Coordinates of C-alpha atoms and ligand atoms in Angstrom, one line a residue:
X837 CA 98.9 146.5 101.4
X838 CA 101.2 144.9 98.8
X839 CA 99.8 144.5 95.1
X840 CA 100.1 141.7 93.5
X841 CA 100.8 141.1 89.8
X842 CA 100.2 138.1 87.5
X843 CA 99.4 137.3 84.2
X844 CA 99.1 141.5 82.9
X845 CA 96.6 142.1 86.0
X846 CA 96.9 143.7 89.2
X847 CA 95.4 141.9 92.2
X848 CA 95.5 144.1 95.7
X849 CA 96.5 142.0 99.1
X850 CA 93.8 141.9 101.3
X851 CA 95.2 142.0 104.9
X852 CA 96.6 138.4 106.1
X853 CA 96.1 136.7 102.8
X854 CA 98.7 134.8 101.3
X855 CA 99.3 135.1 97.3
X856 CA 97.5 132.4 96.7
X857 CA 94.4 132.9 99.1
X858 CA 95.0 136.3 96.9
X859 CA 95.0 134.6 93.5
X860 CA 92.0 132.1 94.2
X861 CA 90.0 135.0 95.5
X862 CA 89.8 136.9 92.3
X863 CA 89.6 133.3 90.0
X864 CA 92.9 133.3 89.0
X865 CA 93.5 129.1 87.9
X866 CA 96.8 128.3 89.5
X867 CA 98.0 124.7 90.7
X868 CA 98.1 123.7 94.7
X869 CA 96.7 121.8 96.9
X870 CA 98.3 121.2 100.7
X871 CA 97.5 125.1 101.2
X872 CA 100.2 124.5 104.0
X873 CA 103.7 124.8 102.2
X874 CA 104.1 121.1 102.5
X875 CA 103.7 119.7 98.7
X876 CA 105.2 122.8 96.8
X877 CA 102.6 122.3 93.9
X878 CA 101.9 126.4 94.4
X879 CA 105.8 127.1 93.8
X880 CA 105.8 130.8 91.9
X881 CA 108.9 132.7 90.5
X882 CA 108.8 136.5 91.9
X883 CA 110.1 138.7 88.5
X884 CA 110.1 141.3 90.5
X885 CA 110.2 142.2 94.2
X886 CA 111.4 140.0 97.2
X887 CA 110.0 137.0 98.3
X888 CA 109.7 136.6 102.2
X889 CA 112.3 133.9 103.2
X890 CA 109.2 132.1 104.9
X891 CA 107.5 131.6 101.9
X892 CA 111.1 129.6 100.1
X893 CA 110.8 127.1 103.2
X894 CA 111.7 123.8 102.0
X895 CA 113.2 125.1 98.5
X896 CA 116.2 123.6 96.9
X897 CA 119.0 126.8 97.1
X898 CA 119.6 127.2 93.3
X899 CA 115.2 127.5 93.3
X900 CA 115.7 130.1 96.4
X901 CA 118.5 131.9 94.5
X902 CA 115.9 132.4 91.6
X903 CA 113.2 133.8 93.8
X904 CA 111.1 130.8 93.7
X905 CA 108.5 130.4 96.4
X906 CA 105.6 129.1 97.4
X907 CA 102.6 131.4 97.2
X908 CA 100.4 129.2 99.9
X909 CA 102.8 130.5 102.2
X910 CA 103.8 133.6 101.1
X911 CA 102.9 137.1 102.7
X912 CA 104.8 139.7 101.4
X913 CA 105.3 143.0 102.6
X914 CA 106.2 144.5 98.9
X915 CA 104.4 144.5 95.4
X916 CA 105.5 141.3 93.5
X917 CA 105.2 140.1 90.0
X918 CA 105.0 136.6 89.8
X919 CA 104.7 134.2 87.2
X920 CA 104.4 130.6 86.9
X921 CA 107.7 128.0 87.0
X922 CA 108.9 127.0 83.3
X923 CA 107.9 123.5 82.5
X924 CA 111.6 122.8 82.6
X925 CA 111.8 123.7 86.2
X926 CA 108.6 122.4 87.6
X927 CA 107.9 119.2 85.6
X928 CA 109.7 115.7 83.9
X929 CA 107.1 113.7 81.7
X930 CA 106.9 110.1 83.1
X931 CA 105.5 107.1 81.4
X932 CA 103.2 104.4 83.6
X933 CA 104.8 101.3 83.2
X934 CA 102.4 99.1 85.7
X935 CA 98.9 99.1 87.7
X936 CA 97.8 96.4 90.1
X937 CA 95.5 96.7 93.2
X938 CA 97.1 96.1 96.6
X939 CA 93.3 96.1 98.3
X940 CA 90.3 97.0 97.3
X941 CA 91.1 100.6 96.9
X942 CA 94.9 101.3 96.8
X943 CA 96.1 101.4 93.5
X944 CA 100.6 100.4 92.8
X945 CA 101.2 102.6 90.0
X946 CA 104.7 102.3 88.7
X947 CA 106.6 104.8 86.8
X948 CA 109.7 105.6 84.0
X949 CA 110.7 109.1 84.8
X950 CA 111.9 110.4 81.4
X951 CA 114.5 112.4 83.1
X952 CA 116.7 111.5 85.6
X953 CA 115.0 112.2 89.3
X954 CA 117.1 111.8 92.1
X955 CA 115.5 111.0 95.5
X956 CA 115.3 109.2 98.5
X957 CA 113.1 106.6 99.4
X958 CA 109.9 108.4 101.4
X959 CA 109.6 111.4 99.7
X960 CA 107.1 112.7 97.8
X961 CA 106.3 113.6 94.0
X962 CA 103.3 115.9 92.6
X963 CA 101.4 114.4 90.1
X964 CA 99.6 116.1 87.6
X965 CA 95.9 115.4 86.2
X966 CA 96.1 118.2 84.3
X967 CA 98.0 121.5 84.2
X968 CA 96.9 123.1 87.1
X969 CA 95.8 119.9 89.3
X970 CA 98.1 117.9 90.8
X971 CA 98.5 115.8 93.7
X972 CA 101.5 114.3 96.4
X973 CA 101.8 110.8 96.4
X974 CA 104.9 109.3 98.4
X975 CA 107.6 107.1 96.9
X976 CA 107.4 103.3 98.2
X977 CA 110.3 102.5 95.7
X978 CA 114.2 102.5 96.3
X979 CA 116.4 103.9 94.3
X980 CA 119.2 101.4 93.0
X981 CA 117.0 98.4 93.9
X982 CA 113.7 99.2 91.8
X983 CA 114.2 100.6 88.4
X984 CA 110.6 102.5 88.6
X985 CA 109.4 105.0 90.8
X986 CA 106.2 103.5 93.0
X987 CA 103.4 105.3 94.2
X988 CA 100.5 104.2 96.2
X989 CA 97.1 106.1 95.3
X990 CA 94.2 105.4 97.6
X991 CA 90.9 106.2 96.0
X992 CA 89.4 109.0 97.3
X993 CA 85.7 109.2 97.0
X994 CA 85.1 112.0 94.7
X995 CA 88.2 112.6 94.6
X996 CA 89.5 114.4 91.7
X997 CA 92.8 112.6 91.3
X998 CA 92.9 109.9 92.8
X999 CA 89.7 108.6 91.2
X1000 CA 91.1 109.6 88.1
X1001 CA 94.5 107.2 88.8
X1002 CA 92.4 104.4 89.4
X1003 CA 89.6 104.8 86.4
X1004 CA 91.4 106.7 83.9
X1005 CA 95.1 106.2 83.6
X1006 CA 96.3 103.2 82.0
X1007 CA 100.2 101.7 81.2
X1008 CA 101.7 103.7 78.6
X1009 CA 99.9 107.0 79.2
X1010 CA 102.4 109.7 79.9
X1011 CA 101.8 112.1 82.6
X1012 CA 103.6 115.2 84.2
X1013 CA 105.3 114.6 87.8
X1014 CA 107.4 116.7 89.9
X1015 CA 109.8 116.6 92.7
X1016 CA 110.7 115.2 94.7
X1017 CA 110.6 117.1 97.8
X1018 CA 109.5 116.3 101.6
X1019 CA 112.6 115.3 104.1
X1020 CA 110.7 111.6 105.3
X1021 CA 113.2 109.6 104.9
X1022 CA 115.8 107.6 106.2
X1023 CA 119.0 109.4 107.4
X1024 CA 122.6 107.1 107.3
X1025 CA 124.8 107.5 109.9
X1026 CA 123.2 106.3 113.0
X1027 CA 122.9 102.3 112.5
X1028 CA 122.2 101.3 115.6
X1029 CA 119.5 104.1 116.2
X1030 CA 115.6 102.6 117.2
X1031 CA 113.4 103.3 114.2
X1032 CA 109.7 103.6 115.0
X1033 CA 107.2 103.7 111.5
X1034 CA 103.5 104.6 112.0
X1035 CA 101.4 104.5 109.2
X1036 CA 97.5 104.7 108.2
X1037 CA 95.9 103.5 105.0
X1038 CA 98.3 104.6 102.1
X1039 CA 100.7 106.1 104.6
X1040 CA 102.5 102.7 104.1
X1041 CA 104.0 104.1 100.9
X1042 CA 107.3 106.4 102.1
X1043 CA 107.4 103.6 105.1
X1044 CA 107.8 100.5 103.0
X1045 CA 110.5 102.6 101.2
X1046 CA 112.2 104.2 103.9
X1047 CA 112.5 100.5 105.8
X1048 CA 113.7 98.6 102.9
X1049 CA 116.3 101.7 102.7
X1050 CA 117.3 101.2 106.1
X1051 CA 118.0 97.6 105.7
X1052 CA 119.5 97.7 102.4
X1053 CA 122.0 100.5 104.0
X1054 CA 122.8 97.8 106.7
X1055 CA 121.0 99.2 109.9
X1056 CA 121.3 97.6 112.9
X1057 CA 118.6 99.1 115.0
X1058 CA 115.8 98.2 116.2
X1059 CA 113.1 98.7 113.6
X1060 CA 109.2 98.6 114.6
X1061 CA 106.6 99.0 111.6
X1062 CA 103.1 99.6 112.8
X1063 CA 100.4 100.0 109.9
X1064 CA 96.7 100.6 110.9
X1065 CA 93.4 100.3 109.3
X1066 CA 89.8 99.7 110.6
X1067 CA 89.3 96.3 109.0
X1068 CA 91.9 93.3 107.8
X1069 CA 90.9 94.8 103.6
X1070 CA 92.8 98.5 104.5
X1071 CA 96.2 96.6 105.1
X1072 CA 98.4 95.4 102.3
X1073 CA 101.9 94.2 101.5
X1074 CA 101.6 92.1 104.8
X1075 CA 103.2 88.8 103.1
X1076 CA 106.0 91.1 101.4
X1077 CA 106.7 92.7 104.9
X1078 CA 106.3 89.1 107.0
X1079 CA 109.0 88.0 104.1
X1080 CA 111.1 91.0 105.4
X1081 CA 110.9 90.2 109.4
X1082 CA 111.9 86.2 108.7
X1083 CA 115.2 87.6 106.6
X1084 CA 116.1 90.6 108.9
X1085 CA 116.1 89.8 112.7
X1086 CA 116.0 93.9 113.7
X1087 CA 112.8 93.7 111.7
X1088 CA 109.2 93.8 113.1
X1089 CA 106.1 94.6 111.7
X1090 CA 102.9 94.8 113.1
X1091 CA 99.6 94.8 111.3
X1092 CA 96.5 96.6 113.5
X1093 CA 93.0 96.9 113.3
X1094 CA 91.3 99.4 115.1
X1095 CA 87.8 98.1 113.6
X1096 CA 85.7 95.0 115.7
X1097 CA 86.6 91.6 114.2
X1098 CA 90.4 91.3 115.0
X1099 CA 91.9 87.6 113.1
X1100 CA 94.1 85.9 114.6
X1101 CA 97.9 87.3 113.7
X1102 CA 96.6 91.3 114.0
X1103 CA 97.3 93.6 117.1
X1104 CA 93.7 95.3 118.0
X1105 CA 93.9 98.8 118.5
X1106 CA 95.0 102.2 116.7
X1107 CA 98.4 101.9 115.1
X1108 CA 99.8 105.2 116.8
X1109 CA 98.4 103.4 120.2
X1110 CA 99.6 99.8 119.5
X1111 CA 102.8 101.6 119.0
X1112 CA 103.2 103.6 122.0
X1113 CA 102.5 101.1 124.3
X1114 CA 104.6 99.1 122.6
X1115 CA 107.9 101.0 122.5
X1116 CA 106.8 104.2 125.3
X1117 CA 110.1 105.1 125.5
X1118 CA 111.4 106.7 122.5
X1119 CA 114.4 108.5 123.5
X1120 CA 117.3 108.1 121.1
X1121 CA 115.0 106.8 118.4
X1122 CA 114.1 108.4 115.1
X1123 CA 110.2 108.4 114.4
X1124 CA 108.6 108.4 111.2
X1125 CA 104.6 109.1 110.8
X1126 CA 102.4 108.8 107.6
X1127 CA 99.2 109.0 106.9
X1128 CA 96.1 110.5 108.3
X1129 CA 96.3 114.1 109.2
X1130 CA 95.0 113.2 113.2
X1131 CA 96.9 110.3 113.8
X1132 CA 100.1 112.2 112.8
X1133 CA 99.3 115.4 114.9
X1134 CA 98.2 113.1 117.4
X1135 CA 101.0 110.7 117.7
X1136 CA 103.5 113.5 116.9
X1137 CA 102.7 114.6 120.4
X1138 CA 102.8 111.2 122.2
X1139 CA 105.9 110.5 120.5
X1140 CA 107.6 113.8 121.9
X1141 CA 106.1 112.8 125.3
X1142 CA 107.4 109.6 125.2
X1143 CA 111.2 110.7 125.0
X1144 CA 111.7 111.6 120.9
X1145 CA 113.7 114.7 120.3
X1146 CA 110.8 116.7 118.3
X1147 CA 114.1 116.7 115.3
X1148 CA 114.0 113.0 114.7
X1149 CA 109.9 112.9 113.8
X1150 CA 109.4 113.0 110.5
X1151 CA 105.8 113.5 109.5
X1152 CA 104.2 113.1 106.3
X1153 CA 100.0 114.0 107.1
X1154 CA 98.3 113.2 104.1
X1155 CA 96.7 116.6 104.3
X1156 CA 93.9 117.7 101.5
X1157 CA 93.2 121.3 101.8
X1158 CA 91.8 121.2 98.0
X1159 CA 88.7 123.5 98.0
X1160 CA 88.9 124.0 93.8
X1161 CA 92.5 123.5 92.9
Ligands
FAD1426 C1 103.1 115.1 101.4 C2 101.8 114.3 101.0 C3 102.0 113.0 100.6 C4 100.9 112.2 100.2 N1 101.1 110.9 99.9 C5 100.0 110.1 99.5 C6 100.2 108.7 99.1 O1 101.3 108.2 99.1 N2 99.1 108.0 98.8 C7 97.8 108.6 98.8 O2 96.9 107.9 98.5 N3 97.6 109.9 99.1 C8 98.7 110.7 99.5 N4 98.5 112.0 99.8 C9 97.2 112.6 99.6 C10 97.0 113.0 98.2 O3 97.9 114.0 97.8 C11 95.6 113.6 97.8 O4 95.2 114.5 98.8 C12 94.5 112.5 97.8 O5 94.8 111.5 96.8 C13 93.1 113.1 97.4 O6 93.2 113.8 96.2 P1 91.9 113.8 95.3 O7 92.2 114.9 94.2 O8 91.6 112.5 94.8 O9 90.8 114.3 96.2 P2 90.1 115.8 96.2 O10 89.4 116.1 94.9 O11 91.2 116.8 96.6 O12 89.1 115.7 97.4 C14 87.8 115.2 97.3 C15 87.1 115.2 98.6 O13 87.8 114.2 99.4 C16 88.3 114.8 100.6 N5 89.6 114.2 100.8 C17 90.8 114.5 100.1 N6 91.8 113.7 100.5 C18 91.3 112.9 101.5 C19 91.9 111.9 102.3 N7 93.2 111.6 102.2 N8 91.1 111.3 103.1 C20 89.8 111.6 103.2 N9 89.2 112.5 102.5 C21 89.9 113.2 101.6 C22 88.4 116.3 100.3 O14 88.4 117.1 101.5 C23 87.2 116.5 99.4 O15 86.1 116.6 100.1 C24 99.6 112.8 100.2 C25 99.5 114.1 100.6 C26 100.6 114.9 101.0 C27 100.3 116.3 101.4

């Protein structure tokens, strides 16, 4: 088996293990936290020795051509020495410029990016609590309309960031982000295309983005926004989004409760349920998912069943596979 070396040490690869699963193994500190080669927090620089091409999934080309990678992912086959990504590469310092609570536990935390950070509504940034501890948190803000970048953190309990968000950062701390990456978000080119958005808790985040892109880009489409929670206190941004459906007439939204007491002016049921009986037949429409980890694998598959080519769902699970990191 490969060796691995990091930091002056040598670590041997057991069989199967990724470099990271390597790394944690012998108590080497290094950031991640998806574990799954979604959120790119565990991206490594090979010095020496080839990178599989499985473990750059997802990289920008000019990271790839650099032998960046992404050691949660990454089983080589020779000896590698790695070393962390320069600050330059990895991180821009951004400045909070607002807090407020949307509900009782999701936090609006705007941002000033001190460098310039090009992205797309939907996609995600990492955010760091410290130097090797970050989270994902998706963008809810649109380029060229809001001059911050919007997150939505939903406290966690005991979690280490989140928690942290809502009791210990304040307007004007400065904090390292980076990104963005993910590919959940809207794609021009197909106006009159159905858009389907299913979200959970914070999973409204990239959707709120990604459907104010769509109508600021002048779709024509249908476009169904279903957002779930157990109780009426889980849902937020309903009278922003009720604003949107009386200005744009290809707009609905649909708030759902999956929890007893259903007021009046809220669907009863799962989201990814009210959804697909709904709209069942989702051929020709592009499907975005957010949110909790089961309803996206779960609603991934009924929305494939239902008629959606498996390349227009675009899934963002708000996995945690944190064990220390
Ligand atoms: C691509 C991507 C985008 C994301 N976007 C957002 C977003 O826009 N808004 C947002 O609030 N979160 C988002 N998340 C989740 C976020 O990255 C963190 O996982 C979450 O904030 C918890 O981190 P923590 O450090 O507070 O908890 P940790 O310290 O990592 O976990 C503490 C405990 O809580 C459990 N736990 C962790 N996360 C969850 C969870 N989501 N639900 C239930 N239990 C959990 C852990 O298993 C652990 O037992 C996203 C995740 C990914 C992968």
């Amino acid at each position: 088996m490969p060796d691995i070396r990091y930091d002056g040490q040598t670590y041997p690869l057991c069989d199967g293990q990724s470099v990271l699963e390597c790394l944690i193994a012998h108590g080497v500190s290094v950031p991640f936290s998806c574990r799954s080669g979604i959120c790119q927090t565990c991206l490594m620089r090979a010095e020496v020795g080839q990178p599989p091409d499985a473990a750059q999934k997802g990289l920008k080309p000019a990271l790839k051509d650099r032998n960046y990678f992404l050691a949660c992912i990454c089983n080589p086959e020779e000896d590698l020495t790695i070393s962390l990504p320069g600050r330059e590469v990895a991180r821009t310092p951004a400045t909070i410029v607002g807090m407020e609570l949307l509900n009782a536990e999701i936090m609006h935390v705007s941002l000033q990016s001190h460098g310039q950070l090009e992205y797309r509504a939907g996609q995600f940034i990492n955010l760091y609590q410290k130097e090797n501890l970050a989270r994902s948190y998706s963008l809810a803000s649109l380029p060229g309309e809001d001059p911050h970048l919007h997150i939505h953190v939903r406290r966690v309990p005991e979690g280490r960031v989140s928690s942290w968000v809502h009791d210990g950062l304040q307007p004007g701390d400065t904090v390292d982000i980076q990104g963005p990456s993910g590919d959940c978000f809207y794609l021009p080119g197909a106006p009159e295309q159905g858009l389907l958005l299913i979200g959970t808790g914070s999973g409204l985040a990239p959707l709120y983005g990604i459907v104010r892109d769509a109508l600021a880009q002048g779709h024509t489409g249908p476009i169904r926004l279903f957002h779930g929670s157990r109780n009426r206190n889980g849902l937020y941004l309903i009278g922003q989004l009720q604003e949107l459906t009386r200005t744009y007439s290809n707009f609905e939204y649909t708030p759902c409760l999956s929890g007893g007491y259903v007021p009046k002016g809220f669907t009863s049921g799962r989201a990814h349920q009210v959804a697909l009986s709904e709209v069942p037949r989702l051929a020709g429409w592009r499907v975005f998912l957010c949110g909790h980890p089961e309803m996206v694998k779960v609603a991934q598959k009924k929305a494939f069943l239902a008629g959606a080519s498996m390349k227009d769902i675009a899934c963002d699970a708000f996995t945690s596979n944190a064990i220390t990191g």
